[in-house]
PDB file of C-alpha atoms in Angstrom:
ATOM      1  CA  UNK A  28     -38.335 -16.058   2.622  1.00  0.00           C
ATOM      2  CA  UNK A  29     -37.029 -15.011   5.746  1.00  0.00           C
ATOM      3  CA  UNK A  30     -34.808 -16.979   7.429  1.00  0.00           C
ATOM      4  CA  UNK A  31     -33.466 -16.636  11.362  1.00  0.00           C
ATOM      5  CA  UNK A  32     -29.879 -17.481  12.279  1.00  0.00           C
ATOM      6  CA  UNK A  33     -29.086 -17.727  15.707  1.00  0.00           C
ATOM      7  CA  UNK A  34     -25.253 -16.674  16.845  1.00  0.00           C
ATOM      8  CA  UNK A  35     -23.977 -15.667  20.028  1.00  0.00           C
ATOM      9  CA  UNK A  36     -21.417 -13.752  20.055  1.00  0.00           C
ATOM     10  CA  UNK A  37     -19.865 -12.002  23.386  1.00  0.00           C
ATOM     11  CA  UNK A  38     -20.540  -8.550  24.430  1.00  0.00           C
ATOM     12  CA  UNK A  39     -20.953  -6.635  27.592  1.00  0.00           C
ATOM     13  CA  UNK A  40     -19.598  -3.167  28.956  1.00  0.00           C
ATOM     14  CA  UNK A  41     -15.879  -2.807  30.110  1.00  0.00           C
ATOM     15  CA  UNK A  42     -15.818  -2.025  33.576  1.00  0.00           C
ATOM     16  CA  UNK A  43     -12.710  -0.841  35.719  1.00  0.00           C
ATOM     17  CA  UNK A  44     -12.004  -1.476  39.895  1.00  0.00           C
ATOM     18  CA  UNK A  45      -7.989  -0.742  39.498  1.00  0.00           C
ATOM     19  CA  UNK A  46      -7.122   1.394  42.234  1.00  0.00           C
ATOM     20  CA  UNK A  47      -4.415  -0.646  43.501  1.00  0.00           C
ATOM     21  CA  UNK A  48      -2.650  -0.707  39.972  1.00  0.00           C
ATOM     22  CA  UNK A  49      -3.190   2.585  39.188  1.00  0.00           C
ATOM     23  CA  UNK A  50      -1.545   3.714  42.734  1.00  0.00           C
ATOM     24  CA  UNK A  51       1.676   2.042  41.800  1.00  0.00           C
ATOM     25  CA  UNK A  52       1.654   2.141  38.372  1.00  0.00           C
ATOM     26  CA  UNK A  53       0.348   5.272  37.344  1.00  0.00           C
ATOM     27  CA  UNK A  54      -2.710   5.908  34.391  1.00  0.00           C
ATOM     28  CA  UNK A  55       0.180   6.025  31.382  1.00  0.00           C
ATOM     29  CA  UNK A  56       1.372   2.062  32.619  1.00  0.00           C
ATOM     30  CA  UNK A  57      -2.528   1.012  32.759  1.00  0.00           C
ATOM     31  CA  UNK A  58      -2.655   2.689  29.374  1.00  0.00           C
ATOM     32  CA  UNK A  59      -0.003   1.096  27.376  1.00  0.00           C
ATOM     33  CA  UNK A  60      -0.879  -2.235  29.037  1.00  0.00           C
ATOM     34  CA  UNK A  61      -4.428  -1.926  27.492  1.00  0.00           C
ATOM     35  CA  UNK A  62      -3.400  -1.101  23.442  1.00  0.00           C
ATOM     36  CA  UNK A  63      -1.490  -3.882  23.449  1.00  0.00           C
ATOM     37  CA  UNK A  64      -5.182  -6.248  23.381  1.00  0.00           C
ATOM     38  CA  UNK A  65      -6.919  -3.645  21.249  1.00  0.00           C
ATOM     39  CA  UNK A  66      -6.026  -4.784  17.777  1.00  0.00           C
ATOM     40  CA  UNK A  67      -9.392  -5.035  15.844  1.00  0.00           C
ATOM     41  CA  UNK A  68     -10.353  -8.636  13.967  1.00  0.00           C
ATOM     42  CA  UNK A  69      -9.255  -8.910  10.505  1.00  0.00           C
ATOM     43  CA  UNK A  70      -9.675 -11.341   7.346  1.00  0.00           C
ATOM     44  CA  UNK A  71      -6.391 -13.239   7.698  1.00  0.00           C
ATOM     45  CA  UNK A  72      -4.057 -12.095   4.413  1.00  0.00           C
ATOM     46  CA  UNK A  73      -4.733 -15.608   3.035  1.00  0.00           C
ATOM     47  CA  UNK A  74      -8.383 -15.446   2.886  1.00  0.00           C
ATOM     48  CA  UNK A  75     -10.407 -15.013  -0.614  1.00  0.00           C
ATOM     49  CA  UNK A  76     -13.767 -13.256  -0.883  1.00  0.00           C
ATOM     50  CA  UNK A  77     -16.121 -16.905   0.077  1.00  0.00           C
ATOM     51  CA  UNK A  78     -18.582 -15.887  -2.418  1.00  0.00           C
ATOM     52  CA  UNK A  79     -16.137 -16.926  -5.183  1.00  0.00           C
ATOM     53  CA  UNK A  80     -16.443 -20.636  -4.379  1.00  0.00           C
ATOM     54  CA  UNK A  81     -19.150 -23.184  -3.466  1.00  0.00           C
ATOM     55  CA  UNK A  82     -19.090 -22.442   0.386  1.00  0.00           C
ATOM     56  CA  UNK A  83     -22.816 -24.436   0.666  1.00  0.00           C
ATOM     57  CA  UNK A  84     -22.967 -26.833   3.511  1.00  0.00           C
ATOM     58  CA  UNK A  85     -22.811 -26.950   7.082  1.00  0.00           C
ATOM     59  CA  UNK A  86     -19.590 -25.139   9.189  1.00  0.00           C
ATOM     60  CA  UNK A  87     -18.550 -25.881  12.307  1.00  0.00           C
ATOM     61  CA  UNK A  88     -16.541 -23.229  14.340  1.00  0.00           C
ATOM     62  CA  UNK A  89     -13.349 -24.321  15.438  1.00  0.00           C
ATOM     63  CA  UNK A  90      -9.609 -23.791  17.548  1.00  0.00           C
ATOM     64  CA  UNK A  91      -8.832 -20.062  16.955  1.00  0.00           C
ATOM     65  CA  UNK A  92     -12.116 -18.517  17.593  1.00  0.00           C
ATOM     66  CA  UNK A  93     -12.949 -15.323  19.840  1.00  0.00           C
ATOM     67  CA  UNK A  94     -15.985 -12.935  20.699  1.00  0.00           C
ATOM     68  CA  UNK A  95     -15.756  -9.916  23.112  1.00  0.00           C
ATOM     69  CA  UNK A  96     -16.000  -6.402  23.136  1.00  0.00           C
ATOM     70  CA  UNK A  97     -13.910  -2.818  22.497  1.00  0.00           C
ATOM     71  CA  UNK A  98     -15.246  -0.199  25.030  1.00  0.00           C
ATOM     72  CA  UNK A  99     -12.927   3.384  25.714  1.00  0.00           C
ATOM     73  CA  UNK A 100     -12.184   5.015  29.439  1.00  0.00           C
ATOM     74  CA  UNK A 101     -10.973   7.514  30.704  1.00  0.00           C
ATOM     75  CA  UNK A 102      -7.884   7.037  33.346  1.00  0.00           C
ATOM     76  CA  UNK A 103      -7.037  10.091  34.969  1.00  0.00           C
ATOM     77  CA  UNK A 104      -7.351  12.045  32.214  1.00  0.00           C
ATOM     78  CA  UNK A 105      -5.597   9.303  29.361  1.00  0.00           C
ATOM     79  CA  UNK A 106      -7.745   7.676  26.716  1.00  0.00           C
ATOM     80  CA  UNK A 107      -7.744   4.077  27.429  1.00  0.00           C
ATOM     81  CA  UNK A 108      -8.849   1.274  24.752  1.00  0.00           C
ATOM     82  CA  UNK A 109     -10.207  -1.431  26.474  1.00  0.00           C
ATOM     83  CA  UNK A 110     -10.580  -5.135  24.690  1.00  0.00           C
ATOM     84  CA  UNK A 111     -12.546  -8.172  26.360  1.00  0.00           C
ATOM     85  CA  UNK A 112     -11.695 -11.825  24.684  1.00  0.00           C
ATOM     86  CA  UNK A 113     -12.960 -15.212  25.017  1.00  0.00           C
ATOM     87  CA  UNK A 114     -12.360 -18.360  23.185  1.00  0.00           C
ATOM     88  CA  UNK A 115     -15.496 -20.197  24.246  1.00  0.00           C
ATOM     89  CA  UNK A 116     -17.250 -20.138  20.959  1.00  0.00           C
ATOM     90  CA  UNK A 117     -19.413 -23.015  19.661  1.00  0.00           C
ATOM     91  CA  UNK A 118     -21.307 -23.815  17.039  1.00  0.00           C
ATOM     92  CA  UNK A 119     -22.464 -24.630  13.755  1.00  0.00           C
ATOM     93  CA  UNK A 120     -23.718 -22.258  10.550  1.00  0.00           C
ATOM     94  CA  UNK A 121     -25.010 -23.150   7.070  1.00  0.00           C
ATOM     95  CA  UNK A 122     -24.901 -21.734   3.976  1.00  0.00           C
ATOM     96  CA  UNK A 123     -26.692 -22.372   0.717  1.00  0.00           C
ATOM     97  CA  UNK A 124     -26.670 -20.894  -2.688  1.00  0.00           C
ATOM     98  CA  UNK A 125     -24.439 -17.571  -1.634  1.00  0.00           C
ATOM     99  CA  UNK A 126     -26.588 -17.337   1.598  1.00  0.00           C
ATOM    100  CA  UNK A 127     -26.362 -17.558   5.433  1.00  0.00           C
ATOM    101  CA  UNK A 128     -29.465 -19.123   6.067  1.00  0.00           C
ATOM    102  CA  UNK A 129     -29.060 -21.292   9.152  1.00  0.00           C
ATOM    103  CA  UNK A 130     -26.665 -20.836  12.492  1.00  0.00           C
ATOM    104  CA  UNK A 131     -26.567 -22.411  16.371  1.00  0.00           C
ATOM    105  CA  UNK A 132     -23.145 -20.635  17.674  1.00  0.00           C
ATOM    106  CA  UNK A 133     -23.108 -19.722  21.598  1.00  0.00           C
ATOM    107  CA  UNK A 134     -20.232 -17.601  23.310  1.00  0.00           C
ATOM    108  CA  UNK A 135     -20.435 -17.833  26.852  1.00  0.00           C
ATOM    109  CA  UNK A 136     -20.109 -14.213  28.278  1.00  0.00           C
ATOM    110  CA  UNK A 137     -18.061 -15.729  31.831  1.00  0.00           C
ATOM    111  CA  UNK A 138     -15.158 -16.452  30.273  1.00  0.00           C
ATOM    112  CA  UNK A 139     -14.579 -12.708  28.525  1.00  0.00           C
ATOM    113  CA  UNK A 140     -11.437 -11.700  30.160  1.00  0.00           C
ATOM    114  CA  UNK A 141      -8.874  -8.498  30.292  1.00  0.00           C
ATOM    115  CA  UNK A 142      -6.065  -7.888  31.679  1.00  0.00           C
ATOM    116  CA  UNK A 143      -7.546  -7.056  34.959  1.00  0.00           C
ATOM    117  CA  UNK A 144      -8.789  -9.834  37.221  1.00  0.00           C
ATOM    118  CA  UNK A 145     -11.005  -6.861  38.948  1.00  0.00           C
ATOM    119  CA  UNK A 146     -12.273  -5.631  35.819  1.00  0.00           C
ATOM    120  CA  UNK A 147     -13.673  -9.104  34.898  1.00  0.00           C
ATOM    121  CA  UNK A 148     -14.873  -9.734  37.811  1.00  0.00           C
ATOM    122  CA  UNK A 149     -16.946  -6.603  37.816  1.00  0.00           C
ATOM    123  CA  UNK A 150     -18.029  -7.672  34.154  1.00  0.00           C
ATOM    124  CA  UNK A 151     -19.266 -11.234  34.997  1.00  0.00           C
ATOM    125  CA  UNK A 152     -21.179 -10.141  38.996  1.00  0.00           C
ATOM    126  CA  UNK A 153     -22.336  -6.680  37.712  1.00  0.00           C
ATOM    127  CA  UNK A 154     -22.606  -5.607  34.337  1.00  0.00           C
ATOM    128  CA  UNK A 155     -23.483  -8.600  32.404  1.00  0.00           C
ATOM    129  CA  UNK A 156     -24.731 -10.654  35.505  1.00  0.00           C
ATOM    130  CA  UNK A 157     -23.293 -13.873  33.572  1.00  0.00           C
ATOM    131  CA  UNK A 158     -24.430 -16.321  36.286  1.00  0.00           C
ATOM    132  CA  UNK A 159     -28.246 -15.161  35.082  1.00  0.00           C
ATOM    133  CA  UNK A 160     -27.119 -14.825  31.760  1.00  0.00           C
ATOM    134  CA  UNK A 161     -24.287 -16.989  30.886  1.00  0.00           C
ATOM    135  CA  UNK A 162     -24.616 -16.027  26.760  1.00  0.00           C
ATOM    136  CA  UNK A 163     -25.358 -13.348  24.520  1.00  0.00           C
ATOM    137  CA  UNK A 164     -27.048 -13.849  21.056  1.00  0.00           C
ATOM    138  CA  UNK A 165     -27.094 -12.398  17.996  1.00  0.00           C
ATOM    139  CA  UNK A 166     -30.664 -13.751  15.651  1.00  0.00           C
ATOM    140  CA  UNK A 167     -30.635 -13.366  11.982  1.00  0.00           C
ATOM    141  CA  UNK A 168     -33.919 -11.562  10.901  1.00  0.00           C
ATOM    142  CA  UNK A 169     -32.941 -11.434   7.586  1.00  0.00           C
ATOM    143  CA  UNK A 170     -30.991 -13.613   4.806  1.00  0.00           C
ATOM    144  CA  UNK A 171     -27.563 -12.951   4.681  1.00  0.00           C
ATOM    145  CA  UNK A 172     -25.872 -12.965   1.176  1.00  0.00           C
ATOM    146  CA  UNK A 173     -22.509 -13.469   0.246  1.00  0.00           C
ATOM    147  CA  UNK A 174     -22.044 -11.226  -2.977  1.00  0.00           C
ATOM    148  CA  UNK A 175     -19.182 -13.324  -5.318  1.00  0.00           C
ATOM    149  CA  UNK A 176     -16.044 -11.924  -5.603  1.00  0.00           C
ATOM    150  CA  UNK A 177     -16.490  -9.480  -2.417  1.00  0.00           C
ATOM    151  CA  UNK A 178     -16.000 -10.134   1.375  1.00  0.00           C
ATOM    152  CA  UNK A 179     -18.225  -7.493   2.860  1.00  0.00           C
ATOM    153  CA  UNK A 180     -21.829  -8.672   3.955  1.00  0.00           C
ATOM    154  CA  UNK A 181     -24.563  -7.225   6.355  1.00  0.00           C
ATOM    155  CA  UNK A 182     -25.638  -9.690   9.013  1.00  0.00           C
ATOM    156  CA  UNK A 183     -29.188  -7.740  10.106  1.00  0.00           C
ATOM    157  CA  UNK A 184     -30.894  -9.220  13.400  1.00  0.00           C
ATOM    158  CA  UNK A 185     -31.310  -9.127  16.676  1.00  0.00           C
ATOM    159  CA  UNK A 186     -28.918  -9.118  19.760  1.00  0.00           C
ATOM    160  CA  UNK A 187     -29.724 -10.150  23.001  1.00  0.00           C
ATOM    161  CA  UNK A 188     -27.458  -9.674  25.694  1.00  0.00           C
ATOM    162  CA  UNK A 189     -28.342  -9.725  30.124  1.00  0.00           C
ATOM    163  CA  UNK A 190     -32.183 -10.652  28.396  1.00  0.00           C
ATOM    164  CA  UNK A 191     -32.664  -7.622  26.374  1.00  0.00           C
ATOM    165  CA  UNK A 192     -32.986  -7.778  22.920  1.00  0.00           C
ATOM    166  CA  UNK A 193     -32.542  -4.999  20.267  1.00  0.00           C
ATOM    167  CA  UNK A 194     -32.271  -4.952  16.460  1.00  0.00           C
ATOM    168  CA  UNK A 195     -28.688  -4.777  15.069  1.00  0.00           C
ATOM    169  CA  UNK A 196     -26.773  -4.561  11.706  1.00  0.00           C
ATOM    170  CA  UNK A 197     -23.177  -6.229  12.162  1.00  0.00           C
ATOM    171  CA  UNK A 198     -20.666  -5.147   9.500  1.00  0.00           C
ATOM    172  CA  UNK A 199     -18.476  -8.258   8.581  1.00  0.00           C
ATOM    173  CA  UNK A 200     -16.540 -10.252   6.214  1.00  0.00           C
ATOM    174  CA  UNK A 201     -16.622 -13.720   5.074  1.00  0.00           C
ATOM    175  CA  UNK A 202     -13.328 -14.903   3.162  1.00  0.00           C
ATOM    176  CA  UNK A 203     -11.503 -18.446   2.545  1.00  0.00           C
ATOM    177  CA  UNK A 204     -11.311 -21.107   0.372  1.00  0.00           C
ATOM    178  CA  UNK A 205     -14.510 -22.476   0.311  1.00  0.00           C
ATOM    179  CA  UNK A 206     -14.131 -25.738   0.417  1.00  0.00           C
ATOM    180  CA  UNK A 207     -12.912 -26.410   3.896  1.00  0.00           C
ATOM    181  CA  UNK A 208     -12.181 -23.271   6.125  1.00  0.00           C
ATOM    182  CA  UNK A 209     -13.992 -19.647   6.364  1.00  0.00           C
ATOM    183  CA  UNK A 210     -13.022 -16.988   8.669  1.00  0.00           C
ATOM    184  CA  UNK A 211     -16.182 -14.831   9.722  1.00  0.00           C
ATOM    185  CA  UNK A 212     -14.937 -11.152  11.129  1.00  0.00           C
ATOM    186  CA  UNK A 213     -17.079  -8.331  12.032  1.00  0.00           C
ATOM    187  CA  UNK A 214     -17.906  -5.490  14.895  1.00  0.00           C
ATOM    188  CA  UNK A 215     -21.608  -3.731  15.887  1.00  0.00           C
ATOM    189  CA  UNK A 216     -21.802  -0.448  17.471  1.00  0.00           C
ATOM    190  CA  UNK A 217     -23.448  -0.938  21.080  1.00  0.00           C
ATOM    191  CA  UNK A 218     -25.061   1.373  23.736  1.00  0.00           C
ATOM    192  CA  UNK A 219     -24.632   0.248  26.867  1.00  0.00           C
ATOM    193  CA  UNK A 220     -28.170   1.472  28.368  1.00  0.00           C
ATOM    194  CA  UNK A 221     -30.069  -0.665  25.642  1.00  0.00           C
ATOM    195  CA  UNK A 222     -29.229  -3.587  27.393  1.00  0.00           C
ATOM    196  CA  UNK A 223     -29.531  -2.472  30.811  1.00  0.00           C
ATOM    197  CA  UNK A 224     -25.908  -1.982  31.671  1.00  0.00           C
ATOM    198  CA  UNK A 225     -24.661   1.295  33.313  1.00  0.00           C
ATOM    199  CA  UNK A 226     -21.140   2.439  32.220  1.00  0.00           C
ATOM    200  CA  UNK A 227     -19.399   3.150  35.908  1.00  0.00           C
ATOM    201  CA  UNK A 228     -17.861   6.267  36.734  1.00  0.00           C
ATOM    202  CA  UNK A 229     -15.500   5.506  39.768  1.00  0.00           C
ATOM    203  CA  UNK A 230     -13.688   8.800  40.395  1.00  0.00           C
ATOM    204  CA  UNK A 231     -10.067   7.643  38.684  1.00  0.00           C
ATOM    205  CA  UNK A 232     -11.917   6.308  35.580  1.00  0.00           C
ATOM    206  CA  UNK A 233     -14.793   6.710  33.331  1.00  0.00           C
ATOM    207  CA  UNK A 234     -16.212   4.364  30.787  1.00  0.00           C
ATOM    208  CA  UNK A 235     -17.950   5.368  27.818  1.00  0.00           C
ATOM    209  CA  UNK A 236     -21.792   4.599  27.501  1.00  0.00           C
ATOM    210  CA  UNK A 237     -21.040   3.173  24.106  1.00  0.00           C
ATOM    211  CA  UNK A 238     -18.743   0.438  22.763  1.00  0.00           C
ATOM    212  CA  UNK A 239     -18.815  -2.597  20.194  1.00  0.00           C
ATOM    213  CA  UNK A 240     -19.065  -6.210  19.945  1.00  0.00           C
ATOM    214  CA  UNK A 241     -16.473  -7.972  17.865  1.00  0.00           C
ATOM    215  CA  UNK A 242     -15.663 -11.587  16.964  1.00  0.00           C
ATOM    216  CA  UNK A 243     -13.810 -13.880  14.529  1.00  0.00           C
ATOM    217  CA  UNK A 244     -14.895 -16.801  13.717  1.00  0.00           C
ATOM    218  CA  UNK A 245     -13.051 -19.817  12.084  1.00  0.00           C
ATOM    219  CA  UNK A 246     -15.389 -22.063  10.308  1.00  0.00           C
ATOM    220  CA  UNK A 247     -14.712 -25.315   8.616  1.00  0.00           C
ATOM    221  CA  UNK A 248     -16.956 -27.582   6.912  1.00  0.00           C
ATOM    222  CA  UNK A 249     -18.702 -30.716   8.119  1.00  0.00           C
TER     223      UNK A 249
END
């Protein structure tokens, strides 16, 4: 039986209006300021593969949450990893029998932030037009099993973002104890175009027409 899970998670395309930074800075300053928020999620090291316990029941996602996007530019000729973070993630998801079969999780795509105040603002008026659109969803098409003793699983669906929807496969992990915490982590490759969103090109920088979606979710039970 198929089953359709609902979870937003946050996406959108990183866009850059930094002349001011860049003409006292330089592209190498911008550069190292933007790895530092490009570390990809991970499984925490004390979380064990979820389908090795009775995880069935209803989760509620709690403090320590995030959704956002990964997107590389080009600054003046330096490769620039760009991250976008938000902690506004709510929501519920329930499992039963080794299965994802229900979820109501929202991420409201306003609050994604960088470390540029112009970039975001770009982001929320332009890109992803949040006013319009203030969330971005991610629909379960298919069951999602949780293998025992592993931590990889496929979540297949669709993902809607600025009111377009196309079909996805997210690569994640599940892993905790079980009983009263799970961390969810996982990333989908994105082009921008799919979803209506043109990647600038302002002279200084250029953004790639392709990026990802990433989130981590902390889940506990009840």
């Amino acid at each position: 039986m198929r089953t359709r899970t609902k979870a937003a998670i946050g996406i959108g395309a990183a866009v850059v209006v930094v002349g001011g930074v860049v003409a006292i800075f330089g592209p190498g300053w911008y550069a190292d300021r933007a790895a530092e928020a490009a570390d990809e999620p991970t499984l925490s090291a004390s979380a064990a593969p979820a389908g090795g316990t009775d995880s069935s029941g209803t989760w509620t996602v709690s403090d320590g949450s995030f959704a956002g996007y990964r997107v590389d530019e080009v600054l003046q000729g330096e490769d620039v990893t760009v991250t976008g973070r938000t902690e506004d993630v709510t929501g519920q998801v329930t499992i039963a029998e080794g299965e994802v079969t229900d979820a109501d999780i929202e991420v409201k795509v306003a609050t994604i932030a960088t470390d540029s105040d112009r970039r975001d603002d770009y982001f929320r008026d332009n890109a992803i037009q949040a006013e319009q659109f203030p969330t971005a969803t991610f629909a379960l098409t298919e069951p999602a099993v949780i293998e025992d003793g592993a931590t990889a699983v496929e979540l297949v669906g669709d993902l809607t973002v600025r009111g377009e929807t196309r079909p996805v496969t997210v690569d994640a992990e599940v892993g905790g104890d079980g009983a009263g915490a799970l961390q969810v982590v996982g990333s989908v490759p994105v082009t921008f175009a799919d979803f209506g969103i043109e990647a600038p090109s302002l002279g200084f920088v250029s953004v790639e027409d392709t990026g990802s979606v990433e989130f981590s979710l902390e889940l506990v039970k009840g």
